[in-house]
XYZ file of C-alpha atoms in Angstrom:
667
model
C 197.728 114.135 151.339
C 195.446 111.224 150.551
C 197.512 108.115 149.803
C 194.679 105.850 148.851
C 191.015 106.763 148.941
C 188.655 104.232 150.424
C 187.806 101.671 147.795
C 184.920 99.247 148.009
C 185.987 95.899 146.634
C 184.772 92.341 146.862
C 186.184 88.888 147.370
C 189.697 88.146 148.595
C 191.220 85.242 146.723
C 194.863 84.292 147.160
C 196.667 81.993 144.725
C 197.667 78.888 146.631
C 201.214 77.656 146.436
C 201.720 75.699 143.232
C 202.815 72.183 144.073
C 205.428 70.288 142.113
C 202.830 67.742 141.103
C 200.904 69.164 138.113
C 197.604 67.630 139.198
C 197.894 69.189 142.663
C 198.798 72.528 141.104
C 195.644 72.500 138.989
C 193.502 71.697 142.001
C 194.930 74.639 143.965
C 194.436 77.336 141.349
C 191.399 79.637 141.646
C 188.389 78.759 139.534
C 188.360 75.842 137.089
C 191.675 75.841 135.197
C 190.400 73.150 132.811
C 188.179 75.798 131.193
C 191.061 78.066 130.216
C 191.937 78.083 126.523
C 195.392 76.871 125.555
C 197.993 79.361 124.452
C 197.936 77.779 120.995
C 194.180 78.390 120.749
C 194.532 82.027 121.730
C 197.578 82.535 119.525
C 195.462 81.609 116.493
C 193.588 84.873 116.972
C 196.711 86.917 116.268
C 196.800 85.891 112.617
C 193.510 87.670 111.874
C 194.901 91.141 112.669
C 196.445 91.569 109.252
C 197.484 94.809 107.649
C 200.271 97.279 107.125
C 199.770 99.070 110.424
C 202.045 101.905 111.498
C 201.655 101.134 115.198
C 201.808 97.933 117.262
C 200.003 97.056 120.478
C 203.250 97.699 122.349
C 203.271 101.301 121.159
C 200.090 101.942 123.162
C 200.447 99.587 126.116
C 204.142 99.331 126.905
C 204.672 101.413 130.030
C 206.687 104.610 129.556
C 210.413 104.388 130.202
C 209.874 106.824 133.073
C 206.709 108.142 134.731
C 205.050 109.480 137.895
C 207.499 112.291 138.587
C 207.227 113.988 141.988
C 209.101 116.813 143.723
C 210.155 116.354 147.353
C 208.658 118.804 149.869
C 211.930 120.748 150.169
C 212.527 120.728 146.411
C 215.869 118.924 146.783
C 214.849 115.644 145.128
C 212.986 114.479 142.052
C 211.451 111.007 142.300
C 210.082 108.926 139.431
C 209.376 105.393 138.267
C 211.738 103.946 135.676
C 211.300 100.684 133.787
C 214.100 98.133 133.471
C 214.664 95.445 130.823
C 212.404 93.024 132.740
C 209.485 95.503 132.687
C 209.818 96.211 136.404
C 209.037 99.802 137.391
C 211.321 100.812 140.238
C 211.206 104.147 142.055
C 214.330 106.283 141.750
C 215.318 109.487 143.521
C 217.540 112.119 141.908
C 219.364 114.670 144.045
C 218.828 117.881 142.086
C 221.964 119.492 143.559
C 224.459 116.698 142.910
C 222.680 114.806 140.124
C 223.116 111.518 141.993
C 220.391 108.948 141.264
C 219.455 106.214 143.765
C 217.044 103.302 143.512
C 214.759 103.899 146.501
C 212.041 101.276 145.959
C 212.486 98.024 144.062
C 209.537 96.416 142.289
C 209.658 92.624 142.503
C 206.811 90.178 141.846
C 203.995 92.574 142.730
C 203.336 95.950 141.178
C 204.131 99.106 143.100
C 200.879 101.046 143.281
C 200.703 104.725 144.121
C 203.723 106.265 145.823
C 204.755 109.682 147.133
C 206.643 111.727 149.681
C 205.953 111.410 153.406
C 208.485 114.109 154.255
C 211.697 115.433 152.713
C 213.616 112.205 153.420
C 211.069 109.398 153.273
C 208.741 107.868 150.664
C 205.603 105.748 150.868
C 204.082 103.251 148.465
C 201.168 100.823 148.463
C 201.197 97.252 147.189
C 198.978 94.185 147.158
C 199.572 90.538 146.284
C 198.755 89.472 142.741
C 195.899 91.936 142.359
C 193.963 90.888 145.487
C 193.627 94.579 146.527
C 194.534 93.945 150.157
C 196.772 96.997 150.039
C 199.676 97.374 152.470
C 201.388 100.676 153.196
C 205.193 100.712 152.994
C 207.802 103.382 153.709
C 211.474 103.735 152.712
C 214.189 106.360 152.955
C 215.370 108.175 149.825
C 218.407 105.873 149.703
C 216.220 102.762 149.902
C 217.138 101.985 153.496
C 214.838 101.448 156.494
C 212.149 99.784 154.359
C 209.100 98.957 156.471
C 205.732 97.357 155.900
C 203.742 99.717 158.099
C 200.617 97.513 157.974
C 202.061 93.956 158.178
C 198.811 92.078 158.706
C 197.565 89.144 156.641
C 194.150 89.645 155.049
C 193.997 93.286 156.197
C 193.795 96.250 153.835
C 194.507 99.954 154.062
C 191.314 101.931 153.558
C 192.697 105.488 153.560
C 195.769 107.289 154.842
C 196.481 110.906 155.717
C 199.960 112.300 156.346
C 200.336 114.633 159.310
C 202.529 117.361 157.870
C 205.870 118.190 159.565
C 205.736 115.047 161.740
C 206.760 111.395 161.405
C 203.160 110.238 161.578
C 200.289 109.250 159.319
C 196.719 108.278 160.166
C 195.693 105.062 158.442
C 192.358 103.217 158.473
C 192.503 99.412 158.615
C 190.011 96.551 158.919
C 192.414 94.903 161.355
C 190.071 94.123 164.270
C 186.961 93.340 162.268
C 187.093 92.584 158.545
C 183.757 94.367 157.984
C 184.796 97.785 159.284
C 187.734 100.190 159.270
C 189.288 101.925 162.267
C 191.936 104.695 162.425
C 195.492 104.074 163.588
C 198.303 106.564 164.084
C 201.506 105.114 162.644
C 205.058 106.368 163.034
C 206.297 105.898 159.478
C 209.939 105.786 160.625
C 209.684 103.251 163.450
C 206.424 101.547 162.471
C 204.931 102.069 165.952
C 201.136 102.026 165.814
C 198.388 103.355 168.101
C 194.649 102.915 167.616
C 192.870 106.272 167.725
C 189.193 105.359 167.783
C 187.016 102.261 168.076
C 184.340 101.413 165.521
C 181.999 99.714 167.947
C 178.852 98.836 165.992
C 179.379 96.731 162.833
C 175.642 96.927 162.097
C 175.799 100.735 162.107
C 179.501 101.307 161.459
C 181.542 104.450 161.142
C 182.015 104.717 157.406
C 184.542 107.567 157.316
C 186.644 109.693 159.643
C 187.470 113.406 159.504
C 190.904 114.476 160.729
C 192.383 117.951 160.728
C 195.878 118.746 159.456
C 197.346 118.048 162.904
C 195.887 114.548 162.988
C 193.070 115.258 165.456
C 189.777 113.422 164.969
C 187.183 116.129 164.341
C 184.267 114.150 162.977
C 182.985 110.895 161.550
C 180.186 109.511 159.379
C 178.001 106.659 160.597
C 176.209 104.397 158.127
C 172.931 103.525 159.837
C 171.016 100.459 158.628
C 173.091 100.545 155.470
C 171.079 103.429 154.004
C 171.317 106.547 156.206
C 174.530 108.551 156.561
C 174.891 110.530 159.782
C 177.632 113.137 160.014
C 178.941 113.911 163.502
C 181.190 116.836 164.355
C 183.229 117.432 167.508
C 182.420 120.535 169.538
C 185.847 122.052 170.220
C 184.731 123.440 173.588
C 182.989 120.394 175.051
C 184.679 117.590 173.109
C 181.274 116.051 172.362
C 180.481 114.673 168.906
C 177.165 116.169 167.780
C 174.962 115.127 164.863
C 175.243 117.640 162.016
C 173.416 115.932 159.146
C 171.308 112.842 158.608
C 170.823 112.098 154.922
C 169.724 109.353 152.597
C 172.747 107.568 151.108
C 171.776 108.846 147.639
C 172.273 112.458 148.776
C 175.637 114.146 149.148
C 177.046 115.978 152.151
C 180.797 115.339 152.096
C 183.308 117.329 154.108
C 186.371 117.772 151.880
C 188.657 119.483 154.377
C 188.771 122.223 156.980
C 189.295 125.784 155.809
C 192.540 126.471 157.657
C 192.759 129.831 155.890
C 189.890 131.034 158.102
C 190.096 132.031 161.762
C 186.882 130.089 162.283
C 188.090 126.606 163.304
C 184.652 125.136 162.581
C 184.694 126.157 158.921
C 185.065 123.520 156.213
C 184.699 122.992 152.481
C 181.731 120.743 151.807
C 180.379 119.085 148.659
C 176.595 118.945 148.786
C 173.500 118.446 146.648
C 170.981 118.589 149.497
C 169.240 121.619 147.995
C 170.157 121.074 144.344
C 170.372 118.420 141.681
C 174.043 119.061 140.909
C 176.707 118.720 143.582
C 178.358 122.029 144.464
C 181.029 123.279 146.836
C 180.111 125.439 149.813
C 181.810 126.824 152.890
C 180.066 125.377 155.918
C 180.089 126.164 159.649
C 179.952 122.710 161.208
C 179.231 123.976 164.724
C 176.359 126.229 163.630
C 175.272 123.605 161.091
C 174.827 126.270 158.414
C 176.092 127.225 154.967
C 178.361 130.260 155.086
C 178.454 130.780 151.331
C 178.462 128.945 148.025
C 181.969 128.587 146.598
C 181.159 127.164 143.159
C 178.446 125.345 141.223
C 177.725 124.400 137.617
C 174.265 124.063 136.043
C 175.134 120.906 134.054
C 177.829 119.017 135.938
C 178.634 118.009 139.503
C 181.528 119.910 141.102
C 183.421 118.191 143.873
C 187.161 118.909 143.756
C 189.354 121.687 145.141
C 193.056 122.292 145.671
C 194.294 124.205 148.700
C 197.729 125.754 149.213
C 200.028 124.762 152.043
C 201.281 126.526 155.127
C 203.548 128.838 153.099
C 200.463 130.571 151.646
C 198.212 130.193 154.656
C 196.119 127.392 153.149
C 194.318 129.628 150.654
C 192.086 128.066 148.008
C 194.049 127.646 144.768
C 191.468 126.293 142.342
C 188.254 124.369 141.798
C 187.998 121.599 139.224
C 185.310 119.387 137.750
C 184.760 116.957 134.919
C 182.483 118.492 132.301
C 182.620 117.803 128.594
C 186.349 118.094 129.270
C 188.205 118.601 132.548
C 187.732 122.180 133.727
C 189.792 124.193 136.203
C 188.714 127.491 137.764
C 191.688 129.342 139.295
C 190.989 131.206 142.540
C 194.242 132.304 144.217
C 196.369 135.003 142.649
C 199.310 132.624 142.262
C 197.233 129.995 140.516
C 195.623 132.591 138.244
C 199.137 133.529 137.133
C 200.109 129.866 136.699
C 196.926 129.122 134.763
C 197.398 132.107 132.439
C 201.031 131.209 131.779
C 200.285 127.558 131.020
C 197.325 128.414 128.783
C 199.506 130.792 126.817
C 202.142 128.066 126.494
C 199.971 125.037 125.733
C 196.875 126.508 124.064
C 193.856 124.220 124.018
C 195.685 121.224 125.480
C 194.759 120.170 128.991
C 197.244 120.523 131.809
C 197.378 119.821 135.516
C 199.867 120.500 138.291
C 200.697 117.065 139.703
C 203.453 117.922 142.175
C 205.161 120.879 143.814
C 207.566 121.688 146.609
C 206.275 123.274 149.798
C 207.253 126.753 148.609
C 205.498 126.370 145.237
C 208.713 127.397 143.505
C 208.943 124.244 141.379
C 205.875 122.702 139.799
C 205.567 119.508 137.778
C 202.913 119.845 135.085
C 201.422 117.116 132.894
C 200.081 118.236 129.516
C 197.857 116.098 127.298
C 194.863 115.922 124.967
C 192.804 113.354 123.137
C 195.775 112.898 120.792
C 198.658 113.337 123.264
C 199.257 110.723 125.966
C 201.194 113.168 128.106
C 204.318 115.245 128.556
C 205.913 116.266 131.854
C 207.145 119.819 132.231
C 208.905 121.614 135.074
C 207.644 125.135 135.717
C 209.655 127.573 137.820
C 207.195 130.059 139.342
C 209.971 132.553 140.081
C 211.649 132.719 136.677
C 208.485 131.683 134.733
C 210.620 129.198 132.786
C 208.983 126.033 131.440
C 211.207 123.031 130.696
C 210.217 119.721 129.086
C 211.146 116.786 131.314
C 209.743 113.835 129.377
C 207.387 112.835 126.587
C 205.753 109.750 128.071
C 205.017 108.121 124.714
C 207.242 109.731 122.069
C 206.554 106.852 119.666
C 202.931 107.995 119.240
C 202.744 111.020 116.943
C 199.857 113.412 117.546
C 199.156 113.796 113.846
C 198.498 110.046 113.594
C 196.107 109.848 116.528
C 192.310 109.880 116.258
C 189.914 112.562 117.422
C 187.808 111.889 120.517
C 184.616 113.807 119.830
C 182.068 114.686 122.565
C 178.516 113.662 121.624
C 175.038 114.281 123.009
C 171.767 112.580 122.098
C 168.292 111.843 123.460
C 167.429 108.441 124.879
C 164.243 106.729 123.755
C 162.484 108.022 126.883
C 163.765 111.583 126.564
C 166.884 111.782 128.749
C 169.860 113.772 127.516
C 172.787 111.369 127.267
C 176.420 112.457 126.957
C 179.349 110.459 125.682
C 182.310 110.320 123.326
C 183.175 108.745 120.009
C 186.747 108.243 118.849
C 186.831 108.437 115.057
C 189.575 107.046 112.821
C 190.532 109.159 109.824
C 188.399 107.068 107.455
C 185.252 107.916 109.444
C 186.117 111.622 109.480
C 186.566 111.400 105.714
C 183.053 110.001 105.284
C 183.579 106.233 105.237
C 181.449 103.917 107.361
C 183.774 102.021 109.677
C 183.466 99.177 112.206
C 182.448 100.280 115.701
C 183.467 99.004 119.131
C 180.935 99.940 121.817
C 182.723 100.296 125.166
C 180.372 100.583 128.214
C 182.190 101.742 131.341
C 182.559 99.926 134.655
C 180.989 100.780 137.980
C 178.333 101.321 136.935
C 177.114 103.855 139.522
C 178.951 107.141 139.916
C 181.531 106.332 137.228
C 181.733 108.057 133.850
C 183.909 108.187 130.754
C 185.946 111.349 130.207
C 187.658 113.203 127.387
C 191.376 112.678 126.919
C 193.948 110.265 125.572
C 192.717 106.674 125.773
C 195.201 103.961 124.688
C 192.369 101.515 124.002
C 190.380 103.735 121.690
C 193.536 104.923 119.927
C 194.664 101.331 119.386
C 191.274 100.473 117.915
C 191.410 103.577 115.705
C 194.806 102.460 114.377
C 192.952 99.433 112.950
C 190.239 101.603 111.448
C 187.655 101.063 114.199
C 185.609 103.784 115.881
C 184.917 103.504 119.634
C 181.680 104.643 121.296
C 181.614 105.474 125.019
C 178.169 106.286 126.422
C 177.646 107.837 129.845
C 174.372 106.002 130.322
C 171.914 106.674 133.169
C 173.483 105.804 136.562
C 176.771 107.392 135.442
C 178.202 109.985 137.814
C 178.905 113.655 137.280
C 175.565 114.688 135.749
C 173.550 115.251 138.913
C 171.699 112.989 141.320
C 168.498 112.770 139.251
C 170.397 111.329 136.296
C 172.344 108.902 138.469
C 169.257 107.829 140.423
C 167.353 107.174 137.183
C 169.652 104.214 136.561
C 169.135 102.477 139.898
C 167.387 99.130 139.440
C 167.818 99.608 135.684
C 171.138 97.796 135.270
C 170.800 95.480 132.303
C 167.593 97.257 131.269
C 167.266 101.024 130.656
C 170.998 101.478 131.170
C 171.444 99.097 128.226
C 168.773 100.987 126.264
C 170.957 104.095 126.505
C 173.932 102.194 125.088
C 171.788 100.887 122.222
C 170.447 104.398 121.557
C 174.059 105.578 121.364
C 174.794 102.963 118.704
C 171.722 104.104 116.772
C 172.925 107.715 117.010
C 176.404 106.780 115.713
C 174.883 104.880 112.787
C 172.588 107.803 111.940
C 175.575 110.169 111.782
C 176.993 108.074 108.955
C 180.136 107.062 110.869
C 179.418 103.366 111.336
C 178.932 100.211 109.294
C 175.861 98.795 111.062
C 176.888 95.221 110.205
C 180.246 95.581 111.958
C 179.493 96.588 115.535
C 181.205 94.887 118.498
C 180.746 95.398 122.236
C 183.568 95.236 124.766
C 183.937 96.285 128.384
C 185.452 95.546 131.769
C 183.699 94.908 135.108
C 180.163 96.290 134.648
C 181.246 96.824 131.051
C 181.872 93.075 130.835
C 178.400 92.466 132.214
C 177.015 94.947 129.651
C 178.834 93.036 126.920
C 177.062 89.828 127.904
C 173.704 91.592 128.219
C 174.200 93.319 124.872
C 174.709 89.962 123.145
C 171.558 88.695 124.900
C 169.261 91.745 124.766
C 170.023 92.806 121.181
C 171.693 89.756 119.583
C 171.374 91.132 116.052
C 173.021 94.457 116.878
C 176.509 93.107 117.552
C 178.930 91.020 115.512
C 180.835 89.846 118.622
C 181.739 90.762 122.199
C 184.616 90.758 124.689
C 183.744 90.233 128.371
C 186.632 91.424 130.573
C 186.237 90.596 134.304
C 182.466 90.935 133.965
C 179.557 89.820 136.179
C 177.532 86.946 134.709
C 175.252 86.019 137.618
C 173.874 88.701 139.945
C 173.057 86.101 142.599
C 176.568 84.637 142.874
C 178.061 88.115 142.487
C 176.176 89.195 145.621
C 177.160 86.005 147.447
C 180.843 86.701 146.796
C 180.877 90.045 148.630
C 183.728 90.144 151.170
C 183.272 91.075 154.796
C 184.068 94.751 154.235
C 181.256 95.068 151.669
C 178.580 93.704 153.974
C 177.748 97.097 155.577
C 176.870 98.357 152.068
C 174.635 95.488 151.022
C 171.422 97.485 151.492
C 172.805 100.161 149.172
C 173.724 97.554 146.574
C 170.161 96.239 146.725
C 168.926 99.720 145.776
C 171.511 100.095 143.006
C 171.120 96.627 141.466
C 168.176 94.536 142.694
C 166.845 93.348 146.061
C 167.202 89.588 145.814
C 165.068 89.193 148.967
C 162.138 90.711 147.076
C 160.549 88.001 144.854
C 159.598 90.462 142.103
C 163.057 92.010 141.968
C 164.733 88.606 142.225
C 162.763 87.612 139.129
C 164.081 90.688 137.301
C 167.613 89.945 138.502
C 167.349 86.472 136.994
C 166.065 87.927 133.728
C 169.091 90.227 133.512
C 171.685 87.722 134.714
C 173.492 86.550 131.574
C 174.149 83.034 132.859
C 170.391 82.318 132.808
C 170.034 83.592 129.230
C 172.801 81.707 127.495
C 170.474 80.388 124.770
C 170.060 83.960 123.473
C 173.774 84.450 122.782
C 174.321 83.919 119.056
C 177.485 85.870 118.339
C 181.127 85.041 119.157
C 182.335 85.861 122.672
C 185.847 86.212 124.115
C 186.092 86.041 127.936
C 189.033 87.441 129.954
C 189.624 87.149 133.711
C 192.200 87.850 136.419
C 192.249 84.833 138.732
C 192.722 86.867 141.929
C 190.008 89.406 141.156
C 188.585 90.663 144.470
C 185.680 92.537 142.861
C 184.347 90.042 140.312
C 185.183 86.496 141.379
C 186.634 84.210 138.712
C 183.508 82.085 139.185
C 181.576 84.754 137.240
C 183.630 84.115 134.105
C 183.832 80.364 134.684
C 180.033 80.166 134.785
C 179.458 81.864 131.453
C 182.209 79.887 129.703
C 181.024 76.565 131.105
C 177.388 77.334 130.304
C 178.067 78.310 126.702
C 180.364 75.366 126.053
C 177.742 72.980 127.423
C 175.530 74.243 124.575
C 178.247 73.553 122.025
C 179.238 77.232 121.772
C 183.012 77.601 121.719
C 184.413 80.503 123.788
C 188.065 81.542 123.882
C 188.877 82.064 127.573
C 191.984 83.902 128.795
C 192.951 83.795 132.497
C 196.022 85.251 134.167
C 196.884 83.810 137.571
C 198.964 86.814 138.655
C 196.250 89.416 138.036
C 193.115 90.760 139.688
C 190.380 93.129 138.502
C 191.989 94.016 135.192
C 195.524 93.334 134.042
C 198.210 95.567 135.524
C 201.355 93.853 134.278
C 202.729 95.106 130.990
C 203.319 91.682 129.427
C 199.774 90.549 130.213
C 198.201 93.753 128.894
C 200.069 93.542 125.607
C 199.065 89.904 125.220
C 195.413 90.713 125.955
C 195.122 93.487 123.374
C 196.995 91.446 120.775
C 194.417 88.673 121.155
C 191.556 91.167 121.261
C 192.556 92.793 117.978
C 192.679 89.376 116.345
C 189.258 88.502 117.724
C 187.702 91.728 116.403
C 189.376 91.354 113.003
C 188.191 87.756 112.688
C 184.578 88.702 113.345
C 184.470 91.998 111.464
C 185.774 90.305 108.338
C 183.423 87.329 108.233
């Protein structure tokens, strides 16, 4: 079980203790607090969102009363998060035999991140401080006792964790000894005892990932050489020596998913690769012989990279393959999963479903069902009796018949690329009216993509009569390496062209009022918002920059220690600032140096503790525009990071955002 996949983040900023003296408090806060708009200024925006609307912001962004249901390995307990009157989401455990419910994990000031079962009596969860993303791993018994911070180190983060089944141990990677690199530790999740398993000796050519088998033995690792070459080493089980299996450019894919424990061949593993193809596919690979055994699955249009494997009770057979196409697709493989898939399809029709939890015997499954118009419902499926029982409608206040259609689209870019995306259309647009449009570029930008399904943002916008366009522009993931590579060193340039071509396509279809187009996005999407207002100032009526990059130079300078091994990659994705020609381009596509070109209203939003996009990025653009006499509403939350996670803050943000859009669409 993967508790938390390795995440690359930047910048660790901790809110300093607020002093009693107001002047001292201001000095200690991140960024420049004098730039932040007053609550009264932001509250003025609310008045513009006028209308007899059936749904409120809270209907879309209040967290469900209960969520994240999970079955314990022995099937005795059902765990879930439940929200209290103070909007805290605690983890509860229900004994399915007695019906007794116990609060196992209490959420206090900081949000509980992902959580799950370590074994039949103990839970884990991850948590940071105020959104700084320095994740710690915690464990607690089902009755809430014996709570332990298993990684109690200041300024240290959990990179990844793997539970060793049927033991009291997990393998966790930490940047404990050197902030630039991660090393594996074996932790007893009952006692907290920790042992280092391997040393990452060369920070200049660090081990970037580790491969452990289901018994917790180190079987391989990946070295990142000179920041650009990935070298995969595999342990010879006879000699104990780690031998080089593959040396590839970082843009190519050769990722070992897991060992094939269903096979008698101990060297056999499932691998995702695109070394001999444009699209990533799944193969069975003999790591000792360094050879493909057979192809498991591929798709001509989309990358395939995900599998699900059964547990010990079914001898680790392959259950299904999944990938993100136009919609999420699942290909059942095992006999049991073919039966499950057929039963659920018969029950739920064209809605999408996924098994999110099961006991070790696969007798009880928890299934989430959703669509573009359904946020999600939890069902319990008994594989023995074939009975399906509704557990919870996550958002019963949102009626499917009132929700908007998310329609897949496809168009040609100005230079001939096929671009995919989605448009969410309010009823008025479906009926032939031209409506306002919100263009929503995704974050990343590399390797990320927008997907089909229920999106609270686009549904909220549709409730106000606005369409939302989501373009999977070049550099987006999932469409093959050629498409992704075509966007490298094109951030702010051809990647923006694709977004603009998407707007043109939407206008040509007759859906959109061309005089009422806004742009809004988070992270890279915030950067794209700024560049959209600069590159095509007449295309947009306004923009919302949410935790976006404004200055590529200071963005690079803010990289934390654990991003430094990847700096050469980032140079190839964005721009090489050590190359005078590319540095010139980087300046041309850094919004802060092009402030004079911004003509339309801008709303800037930032989490003060953001470890990926430093608050200085937002401060710069606000300060620069105001120095030119251009007023910018600026919202900052000092208990948030890269995007708002707390319910109260999210509701406040979208309430202001709706007012901002309404004000500028109705001018």
